[in-house]
CSV table of C-alpha atoms and ligand atoms in Angstrom, one decimal:
chain,number,residue,atom,x,y,z
O,252,MET,CA,22.0,-22.8,-6.8
O,253,THR,CA,24.7,-21.5,-4.4
O,254,THR,CA,25.4,-22.9,-1.0
O,255,THR,CA,22.8,-22.2,1.6
O,256,THR,CA,25.0,-21.7,4.7
O,257,SER,CA,25.6,-18.1,6.0
O,258,SER,CA,28.9,-17.0,7.4
O,259,GLY,CA,27.5,-14.1,9.5
O,260,VAL,CA,29.3,-11.5,7.4
O,261,LEU,CA,26.0,-9.7,6.6
O,262,ALA,CA,25.3,-9.1,10.3
O,263,ALA,CA,28.9,-7.9,10.9
O,264,TYR,CA,28.8,-5.7,7.9
O,265,ALA,CA,25.5,-4.1,8.9
O,266,GLY,CA,26.9,-3.5,12.4
O,267,LEU,CA,30.1,-2.0,11.0
O,268,GLY,CA,28.0,0.4,8.9
O,269,ALA,CA,25.9,1.5,11.9
O,270,HIS,CA,29.1,2.0,14.0
O,271,ARG,CA,30.7,4.0,11.3
O,272,LEU,CA,27.6,6.2,10.8
O,273,ALA,CA,27.4,6.9,14.6
O,274,ALA,CA,31.1,7.8,14.7
O,275,ALA,CA,31.3,9.9,11.5
O,276,ASP,CA,27.8,11.5,11.4
O,277,PRO,CA,26.2,11.6,14.8
O,278,LEU,CA,23.6,14.2,13.7
O,279,LEU,CA,22.2,11.8,11.1
O,280,ALA,CA,22.6,8.7,13.3
O,281,ASP,CA,20.7,10.5,16.0
O,282,LEU,CA,17.8,11.3,13.7
O,283,LEU,CA,17.7,7.7,12.5
O,284,GLU,CA,17.7,6.3,16.1
O,285,ARG,CA,15.0,8.7,17.2
O,286,GLU,CA,12.9,7.6,14.2
O,287,HIS,CA,13.5,4.0,15.2
O,288,ALA,CA,12.3,4.8,18.7
O,289,ARG,CA,9.3,6.8,17.5
O,290,GLN,CA,8.0,3.9,15.5
O,291,ASN,CA,7.9,1.7,18.6
O,292,GLU,CA,6.5,4.4,20.9
O,293,THR,CA,3.5,5.5,18.8
O,294,LEU,CA,0.4,3.7,17.5
O,295,ALA,CA,0.9,3.7,13.7
O,296,MET,CA,-2.6,3.6,12.1
O,297,VAL,CA,-1.8,4.9,8.7
O,298,ALA,CA,-3.6,2.4,6.5
O,299,ALA,CA,-0.8,2.6,3.8
O,300,SER,CA,1.9,1.6,6.2
O,301,SER,CA,3.4,-1.4,8.0
O,302,SER,CA,6.6,-2.3,9.6
O,303,ALA,CA,9.1,-4.5,7.8
O,304,ASP,CA,10.8,-7.4,9.5
O,305,PRO,CA,14.5,-6.6,10.2
O,306,SER,CA,15.5,-9.4,7.9
O,307,VAL,CA,13.7,-7.6,5.1
O,308,LEU,CA,15.5,-4.3,6.0
O,309,ALA,CA,18.8,-6.2,6.2
O,310,CYS,CA,18.4,-7.3,2.6
O,311,ALA,CA,17.5,-3.8,1.5
O,312,GLY,CA,20.6,-2.4,3.1
O,313,ALA,CA,23.0,-5.1,2.0
O,314,SER,CA,25.9,-4.6,-0.3
O,315,ILE,CA,23.9,-6.2,-3.2
O,316,SER,CA,22.7,-2.6,-3.7
O,317,ASN,CA,26.2,-1.9,-5.0
O,318,VAL,CA,25.5,-3.9,-8.2
O,319,THR,CA,24.6,-1.8,-11.2
O,320,THR,CA,23.1,-3.6,-14.1
O,321,GLU,CA,20.2,-3.5,-16.5
O,322,GLY,CA,18.0,-6.1,-18.0
O,323,TYR,CA,16.7,-9.3,-16.6
O,324,PRO,CA,18.3,-12.5,-15.1
O,325,GLY,CA,20.3,-14.2,-17.9
O,326,ALA,CA,20.0,-11.2,-20.1
O,327,ARG,CA,21.9,-8.4,-18.4
O,328,TYR,CA,23.9,-5.6,-19.9
O,329,HIS,CA,26.8,-5.9,-17.5
O,330,ALA,CA,29.0,-8.7,-16.2
O,331,GLY,CA,29.1,-9.9,-12.6
O,332,CYS,CA,25.4,-10.7,-12.3
O,333,GLU,CA,25.4,-14.4,-11.6
O,334,LEU,CA,24.4,-14.0,-7.9
O,335,VAL,CA,22.0,-11.1,-8.4
O,336,ASP,CA,20.4,-13.1,-11.2
O,337,GLU,CA,19.7,-15.9,-8.6
O,338,VAL,CA,18.3,-13.3,-6.2
O,339,GLU,CA,16.0,-11.8,-8.8
O,340,ARG,CA,14.8,-15.3,-10.0
O,341,LEU,CA,14.1,-16.2,-6.3
O,342,ALA,CA,12.0,-13.0,-5.8
O,343,VAL,CA,10.1,-13.7,-9.1
O,344,GLU,CA,9.4,-17.3,-8.2
O,345,ARG,CA,8.3,-16.4,-4.7
O,346,ALA,CA,6.0,-13.6,-6.0
O,347,ARG,CA,4.4,-16.0,-8.5
O,348,ALA,CA,3.9,-18.7,-5.9
O,349,LEU,CA,2.5,-16.3,-3.3
O,350,PHE,CA,-0.1,-14.8,-5.7
O,351,GLY,CA,-0.7,-17.8,-8.1
O,352,ALA,CA,0.6,-15.6,-11.0
O,353,ARG,CA,2.1,-16.7,-14.3
O,354,TYR,CA,4.4,-13.8,-14.5
O,355,ALA,CA,5.9,-11.4,-11.9
O,356,ASN,CA,8.1,-8.4,-12.4
O,357,VAL,CA,9.9,-7.4,-9.2
O,358,GLN,CA,11.9,-4.4,-10.6
O,359,PRO,CA,9.4,-1.5,-10.3
O,360,HIS,CA,10.7,1.0,-7.8
O,361,SER,CA,7.3,1.7,-6.3
O,362,GLY,CA,3.6,0.9,-6.7
O,363,SER,CA,3.2,4.2,-8.5
O,364,THR,CA,5.9,3.3,-10.9
O,365,ALA,CA,4.3,-0.1,-11.4
O,366,ASN,CA,1.1,1.6,-12.4
O,367,GLN,CA,2.9,4.0,-14.8
O,368,ILE,CA,4.7,1.0,-16.4
O,369,VAL,CA,1.4,-0.8,-17.1
O,370,LEU,CA,-0.4,2.3,-18.3
O,371,CYS,CA,2.5,3.4,-20.6
O,372,THR,CA,2.8,-0.2,-21.9
O,373,LEU,CA,-0.9,-0.5,-22.8
O,374,MET,CA,-1.7,3.1,-23.8
O,375,LYS,CA,-0.4,5.9,-26.0
O,376,PRO,CA,-0.5,9.5,-24.9
O,377,GLY,CA,-4.0,10.8,-25.3
O,378,ASP,CA,-5.7,7.4,-25.0
O,379,THR,CA,-8.6,7.2,-22.5
O,380,LEU,CA,-8.2,5.8,-19.0
O,381,LEU,CA,-11.1,5.1,-16.7
O,382,GLY,CA,-10.1,5.1,-13.0
O,383,MET,CA,-11.5,5.8,-9.6
O,384,GLU,CA,-11.6,9.5,-8.7
O,385,LEU,CA,-9.0,10.5,-6.2
O,386,SER,CA,-11.7,12.2,-4.1
O,387,ALA,CA,-13.7,8.9,-4.1
O,388,GLY,CA,-10.8,6.8,-2.8
O,389,GLY,CA,-8.7,6.2,-5.9
O,390,HIS,CA,-5.0,6.9,-6.3
O,391,LEU,CA,-3.0,9.7,-7.9
O,392,THR,CA,-1.8,7.3,-10.6
O,393,HIS,CA,-5.4,6.2,-11.5
O,394,GLY,CA,-5.9,9.3,-13.7
O,395,SER,CA,-5.6,12.3,-11.3
O,396,PRO,CA,-4.7,15.5,-13.1
O,397,ALA,CA,-2.0,16.0,-10.4
O,398,SER,CA,-0.1,13.0,-11.8
O,399,VAL,CA,1.2,12.0,-15.2
O,400,SER,CA,-1.6,9.5,-15.5
O,401,GLY,CA,-4.1,12.4,-15.8
O,402,ARG,CA,-1.7,14.6,-17.8
O,403,PHE,CA,-0.6,12.2,-20.5
O,404,PHE,CA,-3.8,10.3,-20.9
O,405,HIS,CA,-7.4,11.4,-21.2
O,406,ALA,CA,-8.6,10.4,-17.8
O,407,VAL,CA,-12.2,9.8,-16.9
O,408,GLY,CA,-13.2,9.2,-13.3
O,409,TYR,CA,-15.8,7.0,-11.6
O,410,GLY,CA,-17.0,7.4,-8.1
O,411,THR,CA,-19.1,5.9,-5.4
O,412,ASP,CA,-22.8,6.0,-4.5
O,413,ALA,CA,-24.2,8.1,-1.7
O,414,ASP,CA,-23.2,5.4,0.9
O,415,GLY,CA,-19.6,5.5,-0.4
O,416,LEU,CA,-19.9,2.1,-2.1
O,417,LEU,CA,-18.4,1.5,-5.6
O,418,ASP,CA,-21.0,2.2,-8.2
O,419,TYR,CA,-20.5,-0.6,-10.8
O,420,GLY,CA,-23.4,0.7,-12.8
O,421,GLN,CA,-21.7,4.0,-13.2
O,422,VAL,CA,-18.4,2.3,-14.1
O,423,ALA,CA,-20.1,0.4,-16.9
O,424,GLU,CA,-22.0,3.4,-18.2
O,425,LEU,CA,-18.8,5.5,-18.3
O,426,ALA,CA,-16.9,2.6,-20.0
O,427,ARG,CA,-19.6,2.3,-22.7
O,428,ARG,CA,-19.6,6.1,-23.3
O,429,HIS,CA,-15.8,6.7,-23.3
O,430,ARG,CA,-14.5,3.3,-24.6
O,431,PRO,CA,-11.3,3.5,-22.4
O,432,LYS,CA,-8.2,1.6,-23.4
O,433,VAL,CA,-7.5,0.8,-19.7
O,434,ILE,CA,-9.8,0.6,-16.7
O,435,VAL,CA,-8.2,0.8,-13.3
O,436,CYS,CA,-9.7,-0.8,-10.3
O,437,GLY,CA,-8.4,-0.9,-6.7
O,438,ALA,CA,-8.2,2.1,-4.3
O,439,SER,CA,-6.3,3.9,-1.7
O,440,ALA,CA,-9.2,4.7,0.5
O,441,TYR,CA,-12.0,2.1,0.1
O,442,PRO,CA,-12.8,-0.1,3.0
O,443,ARG,CA,-14.9,-2.6,1.1
O,444,THR,CA,-14.3,-5.7,-1.0
O,445,VAL,CA,-13.7,-4.9,-4.7
O,446,ASP,CA,-15.5,-7.2,-7.2
O,447,PHE,CA,-12.7,-7.7,-9.7
O,448,ALA,CA,-14.7,-10.2,-11.8
O,449,ARG,CA,-17.4,-7.6,-12.3
O,450,PHE,CA,-14.7,-5.1,-13.4
O,451,ARG,CA,-13.4,-7.6,-15.9
O,452,ARG,CA,-16.8,-8.1,-17.4
O,453,ILE,CA,-17.1,-4.4,-17.9
O,454,ALA,CA,-13.6,-4.2,-19.4
O,455,ASP,CA,-14.4,-7.1,-21.8
O,456,GLU,CA,-17.7,-5.5,-22.9
O,457,VAL,CA,-15.8,-2.4,-24.1
O,458,GLY,CA,-12.6,-4.1,-25.2
O,459,ALA,CA,-10.5,-2.4,-22.5
O,460,PHE,CA,-7.5,-3.8,-20.5
O,461,LEU,CA,-8.1,-4.1,-16.8
O,462,LEU,CA,-5.5,-3.0,-14.3
O,463,ALA,CA,-6.0,-4.0,-10.7
O,464,ASP,CA,-4.0,-2.0,-8.1
O,465,ILE,CA,-4.0,-4.0,-4.9
O,466,SER,CA,-1.4,-1.9,-3.1
O,467,HIS,CA,-3.6,-1.6,0.0
O,468,ILE,CA,-4.9,-5.2,0.2
O,469,ALA,CA,-2.1,-7.3,-1.2
O,470,GLY,CA,-1.5,-9.0,2.1
O,471,LEU,CA,-5.2,-10.0,2.3
O,472,VAL,CA,-5.1,-11.2,-1.3
O,473,ALA,CA,-2.0,-13.3,-0.6
O,474,ALA,CA,-3.6,-14.7,2.5
O,475,GLY,CA,-6.9,-15.5,0.7
O,476,LEU,CA,-8.9,-13.1,2.7
O,477,HIS,CA,-9.8,-10.9,-0.2
O,478,PRO,CA,-10.7,-12.2,-3.7
O,479,SER,CA,-7.6,-12.2,-5.9
O,480,PRO,CA,-7.7,-10.1,-9.1
O,481,VAL,CA,-4.7,-11.9,-10.7
O,482,ASP,CA,-6.7,-14.0,-13.1
O,483,HIS,CA,-9.4,-11.3,-13.6
O,484,ALA,CA,-7.2,-8.3,-14.4
O,485,HIS,CA,-4.9,-8.2,-17.4
O,486,ALA,CA,-2.3,-6.8,-15.0
O,487,THR,CA,-2.2,-6.5,-11.2
O,488,THR,CA,0.1,-4.0,-9.4
O,489,THR,CA,1.1,-3.5,-5.8
O,490,SER,CA,3.5,-1.7,-3.7
O,491,THR,CA,5.5,-4.0,-1.4
O,492,TYR,CA,5.8,-1.9,1.7
O,493,LYS,CA,2.1,-1.6,2.8
O,494,GLN,CA,0.4,-4.9,3.5
O,495,LEU,CA,3.2,-7.1,2.4
O,496,TYR,CA,5.4,-5.7,5.2
O,497,GLY,CA,8.2,-5.5,2.6
O,498,PRO,CA,10.7,-2.9,1.4
O,499,ARG,CA,9.9,0.2,-0.6
O,500,GLY,CA,9.1,-1.0,-4.0
O,501,GLY,CA,6.5,-2.3,-6.5
O,502,LEU,CA,5.5,-5.5,-8.2
O,503,ILE,CA,3.6,-6.3,-11.4
O,504,LEU,CA,1.7,-9.6,-11.7
O,505,LEU,CA,0.1,-11.2,-14.7
O,506,GLY,CA,-2.3,-14.2,-14.6
O,507,ARG,CA,-4.1,-16.1,-17.3
O,508,ASP,CA,-3.6,-13.3,-19.8
O,509,ALA,CA,0.2,-13.3,-19.6
O,510,ASP,CA,0.6,-14.8,-23.1
O,511,LEU,CA,-2.1,-12.6,-24.7
O,512,PRO,CA,-0.7,-10.8,-27.8
O,513,VAL,CA,-0.7,-7.0,-27.2
O,514,PRO,CA,-2.5,-5.4,-30.3
O,515,GLY,CA,-0.2,-3.2,-32.3
O,516,THR,CA,3.0,-5.0,-31.1
O,517,ARG,CA,4.7,-8.3,-31.6
O,518,ARG,CA,4.8,-8.8,-27.9
O,519,THR,CA,2.8,-10.9,-25.4
O,520,LEU,CA,1.5,-9.1,-22.4
O,521,ALA,CA,4.4,-10.5,-20.3
O,522,GLN,CA,7.0,-9.4,-22.9
O,523,ALA,CA,5.3,-6.0,-23.1
O,524,ILE,CA,5.4,-5.5,-19.4
O,525,ALA,CA,9.0,-6.6,-19.2
O,526,HIS,CA,9.9,-4.1,-21.9
O,527,GLY,CA,7.7,-1.4,-20.3
O,528,THR,CA,9.7,-1.8,-17.1
O,529,PHE,CA,13.1,-1.9,-18.7
O,530,PRO,CA,14.1,-0.1,-20.9
O,531,PHE,CA,10.9,2.0,-21.3
O,532,LEU,CA,10.3,3.4,-17.8
O,533,GLN,CA,13.2,2.3,-15.6
O,534,GLY,CA,16.9,1.7,-15.8
O,535,THR,CA,18.9,-0.2,-13.3
O,536,PRO,CA,16.9,-2.1,-10.7
O,537,ASP,CA,17.5,-1.7,-7.0
O,538,LEU,CA,18.8,-5.2,-6.2
O,539,GLY,CA,18.8,-4.6,-2.5
O,540,ALA,CA,15.0,-4.0,-2.8
O,541,VAL,CA,14.7,-7.0,-5.0
O,542,ALA,CA,16.4,-9.2,-2.3
O,543,ALA,CA,14.2,-7.6,0.3
O,544,LYS,CA,11.1,-8.4,-1.7
O,545,ALA,CA,12.2,-12.0,-2.0
O,546,ARG,CA,12.5,-12.1,1.8
O,547,ALA,CA,9.1,-10.4,2.3
O,548,PHE,CA,7.3,-12.8,-0.1
O,549,ASP,CA,8.8,-15.8,1.8
O,550,LEU,CA,7.5,-14.4,5.1
O,551,ALA,CA,4.1,-13.8,3.5
O,552,ALA,CA,3.9,-17.4,2.5
O,553,GLN,CA,4.2,-18.6,6.1
O,554,PRO,CA,1.2,-19.7,8.2
O,555,GLU,CA,2.1,-16.9,10.7
O,556,PHE,CA,1.3,-14.4,8.0
O,557,HIS,CA,-2.1,-15.8,7.5
O,558,ALA,CA,-2.8,-15.4,11.2
O,559,LEU,CA,-1.5,-11.9,11.0
O,560,ALA,CA,-3.8,-11.1,8.0
O,561,GLN,CA,-6.8,-12.5,9.9
O,562,ARG,CA,-5.9,-10.2,12.9
O,563,VAL,CA,-5.7,-7.3,10.4
O,564,VAL,CA,-9.2,-7.9,9.2
O,565,SER,CA,-10.8,-8.7,12.5
O,566,GLY,CA,-9.1,-5.8,14.1
O,567,ALA,CA,-10.4,-3.4,11.6
O,568,ARG,CA,-13.9,-4.8,12.0
O,569,GLU,CA,-13.6,-4.4,15.8
O,570,LEU,CA,-12.3,-0.8,15.3
O,571,ALA,CA,-15.2,0.0,13.0
O,572,GLU,CA,-17.8,-1.4,15.4
O,573,ALA,CA,-16.3,0.4,18.3
O,574,PHE,CA,-16.3,3.7,16.5
O,575,ALA,CA,-19.9,3.2,15.4
O,576,GLY,CA,-20.9,2.3,19.0
O,577,LEU,CA,-19.3,5.6,20.1
O,578,GLY,CA,-21.4,7.5,17.7
O,579,HIS,CA,-18.9,8.2,14.9
O,580,THR,CA,-19.9,8.1,11.2
O,581,LEU,CA,-18.1,5.5,9.1
O,582,VAL,CA,-17.9,5.9,5.3
O,583,THR,CA,-19.7,2.8,3.9
O,584,GLY,CA,-20.9,2.0,7.4
O,585,GLY,CA,-18.0,-0.4,8.2
O,586,THR,CA,-15.2,-2.3,6.7
O,587,ASP,CA,-14.3,-5.6,4.9
O,588,ASN,CA,-10.5,-5.0,4.9
O,589,HIS,CA,-7.8,-3.3,7.0
O,590,MET,CA,-9.2,0.1,6.7
O,591,VAL,CA,-11.7,2.3,8.5
O,592,LEU,CA,-12.7,5.7,7.1
O,593,LEU,CA,-14.3,8.2,9.6
O,594,ASP,CA,-16.3,11.1,8.5
O,595,VAL,CA,-15.2,13.7,11.1
O,596,GLY,CA,-16.8,16.6,9.1
O,597,ARG,CA,-20.1,15.5,10.7
O,598,ARG,CA,-18.7,16.5,14.1
O,599,GLY,CA,-17.7,19.9,12.8
O,600,LEU,CA,-14.0,18.9,12.6
O,601,THR,CA,-11.7,18.5,9.6
O,602,GLY,CA,-9.4,15.6,8.9
O,603,ALA,CA,-6.4,17.9,9.3
O,604,ILE,CA,-7.4,19.0,12.8
O,605,ALA,CA,-8.2,15.4,13.8
O,606,GLU,CA,-4.9,14.1,12.4
O,607,SER,CA,-2.9,16.8,14.2
O,608,ALA,CA,-4.7,16.3,17.5
O,609,LEU,CA,-4.2,12.5,17.4
O,610,ALA,CA,-0.6,12.8,16.4
O,611,ASP,CA,-0.1,15.0,19.4
O,612,CYS,CA,-1.2,12.1,21.5
O,613,GLY,CA,0.9,9.5,19.8
O,614,ILE,CA,-1.7,8.1,17.4
O,615,VAL,CA,-0.5,8.4,13.8
O,616,VAL,CA,-3.2,8.5,11.2
O,617,ASN,CA,-3.8,10.4,8.0
O,618,ARG,CA,-6.5,12.9,6.9
O,619,ASN,CA,-8.3,11.7,3.8
O,620,ARG,CA,-10.9,13.0,1.5
O,621,ILE,CA,-14.2,11.2,1.6
O,622,PRO,CA,-17.0,11.0,-1.0
O,623,GLY,CA,-18.6,14.4,-1.5
O,624,ASP,CA,-15.9,16.1,0.5
O,625,PRO,CA,-16.2,19.9,0.4
O,626,HIS,CA,-12.6,20.2,1.4
O,627,GLY,CA,-9.4,19.7,-0.6
O,628,PRO,CA,-6.7,17.1,0.1
O,629,ARG,CA,-4.8,19.2,2.6
O,630,ILE,CA,-7.9,19.7,4.9
O,631,THR,CA,-10.4,17.0,4.2
O,632,SER,CA,-13.5,15.8,6.1
O,633,GLY,CA,-12.2,12.3,6.7
O,634,VAL,CA,-9.6,10.3,8.7
O,635,ARG,CA,-8.3,7.0,7.4
O,636,PHE,CA,-7.3,4.3,9.9
O,637,GLY,CA,-5.6,1.0,9.2
O,638,THR,CA,-4.7,-2.0,11.3
O,639,ASN,CA,-1.6,-3.5,9.6
O,640,THR,CA,0.9,-2.4,12.3
O,641,LEU,CA,-1.4,-2.9,15.3
O,642,ALA,CA,-2.0,-6.5,14.2
O,643,LEU,CA,1.7,-7.0,13.8
O,644,ARG,CA,2.1,-5.9,17.4
O,645,GLY,CA,-0.2,-8.7,18.3
O,646,MET,CA,-3.2,-6.5,19.2
O,647,GLY,CA,-6.6,-8.2,19.3
O,648,PRO,CA,-10.2,-7.2,19.7
O,649,VAL,CA,-9.7,-5.9,23.3
O,650,GLU,CA,-6.8,-3.6,22.3
O,651,LEU,CA,-8.5,-2.4,19.2
O,652,ARG,CA,-11.5,-1.3,21.3
O,653,ARG,CA,-9.0,0.5,23.6
O,654,CYS,CA,-7.6,2.3,20.5
O,655,ALA,CA,-11.0,3.3,19.4
O,656,ALA,CA,-11.8,4.7,22.8
O,657,LEU,CA,-8.6,6.7,22.8
O,658,VAL,CA,-9.3,8.2,19.4
O,659,ASP,CA,-12.8,9.0,20.6
O,660,ARG,CA,-11.5,10.6,23.7
O,661,VAL,CA,-9.3,12.9,21.6
O,662,LEU,CA,-11.9,13.8,19.0
O,663,THR,CA,-14.7,14.5,21.6
O,664,ALA,CA,-12.4,16.6,23.7
O,665,LEU,CA,-11.4,19.0,20.9
O,666,VAL,CA,-12.9,22.5,21.6
O,667,PRO,CA,-13.1,25.4,19.1
O,668,HIS,CA,-10.2,27.7,19.7
O,669,GLY,CA,-9.0,30.9,18.0
O,670,GLU,CA,-8.0,31.1,14.3
O,671,ALA,CA,-6.3,27.7,14.5
O,672,GLY,CA,-9.6,26.0,14.9
O,673,PHE,CA,-9.5,23.6,17.8
O,674,ALA,CA,-7.6,22.9,21.0
O,675,LEU,CA,-7.1,19.8,23.1
O,676,ASP,CA,-7.4,19.9,26.8
O,677,PRO,CA,-3.9,19.2,28.2
O,678,ALA,CA,-5.3,16.8,30.8
O,679,VAL,CA,-6.8,14.7,28.0
O,680,ARG,CA,-3.6,14.8,26.0
O,681,SER,CA,-1.6,13.6,28.9
O,682,GLU,CA,-4.1,10.8,29.7
O,683,VAL,CA,-4.2,9.6,26.1
O,684,ARG,CA,-0.4,9.8,25.7
O,685,GLY,CA,0.0,7.7,28.9
O,686,GLU,CA,-2.4,5.0,27.6
O,687,VAL,CA,-0.7,5.0,24.2
O,688,ALA,CA,2.7,4.5,25.9
O,689,ARG,CA,1.2,1.6,28.0
O,690,LEU,CA,-0.2,-0.1,24.9
O,691,CYS,CA,3.1,0.3,23.0
O,692,ARG,CA,5.0,-1.3,25.9
O,693,GLU,CA,2.5,-4.1,26.3
O,694,PHE,CA,2.6,-4.8,22.5
O,695,PRO,CA,6.0,-3.9,21.2
O,696,LEU,CA,6.9,-4.1,17.5
O,697,PRO,CA,8.3,-7.6,17.1
O,698,HIS,CA,12.1,-7.7,16.8
O,699,HIS,CA,12.3,-3.9,16.9
O,700,THR,CA,14.4,-3.6,20.0
O,701,PRO,CA,17.6,-5.7,19.7
V,150,LIG,N1,-0.8,5.8,-1.7
V,150,LIG,C1,-0.5,6.5,-0.5
V,150,LIG,C2,-1.5,6.2,0.5
V,150,LIG,O1,-2.5,5.4,0.3
V,150,LIG,O2,-1.4,6.8,1.6
V,150,LIG,C3,0.9,6.2,0.0
V,150,LIG,O3,1.3,4.9,-0.2
């Protein structure tokens, strides 16, 4: 290992870069500064988002990004990789320790790419894939016709029951009928616990591989607040920028099946995933992102992260109960994780209208399709809320109830207006904006303002 003292050159270099940017390109610097301020001055409730620690972002922006290479530590295709090899090994070891995994690949550029790597490693074009329908809460990469996963493979989709809960009976029935090569579990818009063991039993019954995408709940899994799929699924994927509060990027984990031979190849699952990542799907890794992942995994292993994850879950529960108490309709009736899905269609609104009115007041959410949604993804009948960033700000039950009341104030004040649909009373807008600003001042993003 190299020496563990720091000379401070990273901080000076980052400062130099920022000064050079401000002097040479004030237009771009101004946009970046305004975005920095916006993040602190608005309530980010996009369930797929979080805010990375500045030490994570420092890694992502460090000069390690200048290193071009391919391959893996100890087996690169370029010289000069001794230090980046140490960085990547550190990231891999931290990922394995955090998730109790036997194998970790930290090179995927995103969660979507991680899914493509697993699917393309385990399937041939035209093979059958069984994943959750996008409209039921699944992800584009789980077989949607809008993505390569639904174009290159024969995708079959499962959904939810009338209450919005996963219908495991339907999954089993579809698996028996279509004999998929891979079953994908995990979702982008599902507020309840996923029974990974049950998915594995279904996969085993039909001889399928199981891929668990935990992009949205990776922090809860790491903290032990959601059952882990790592030893149930053949492969587990996640993005690193959602609930791991890390950099843009993805991660693939293998558990007890890491050494399983992959039929039709001379590779184990771990070897096949390594090959699927490089050279099959990707070229040079982003070593700044790899370093930033190492930093984020270390932060996620700390006791403070466990407390944060607990705030994420209890905050979402509080939010859900407050919404229900205010007469809103929740998909699945509540939440087990960080996410709350509101059915605003029942109020005669659309997700698009609600999203835009809330954004106008400083509350940042995203419209989302809900089970049985008559609208497409640009309009939708649902709004998805998440508590990752509010919990990071230190908000607890009292503040989450205040947030629910603010959302309610906006949604109930919307009145039908012209072609555009709805208008918000300016007095309500100004009142809510004021309260959002107060909350943001009371609970600033940690370490955001130097
Ligand atoms: N997968 C998208 C989402 O859930 O919003 C972006 O990460």
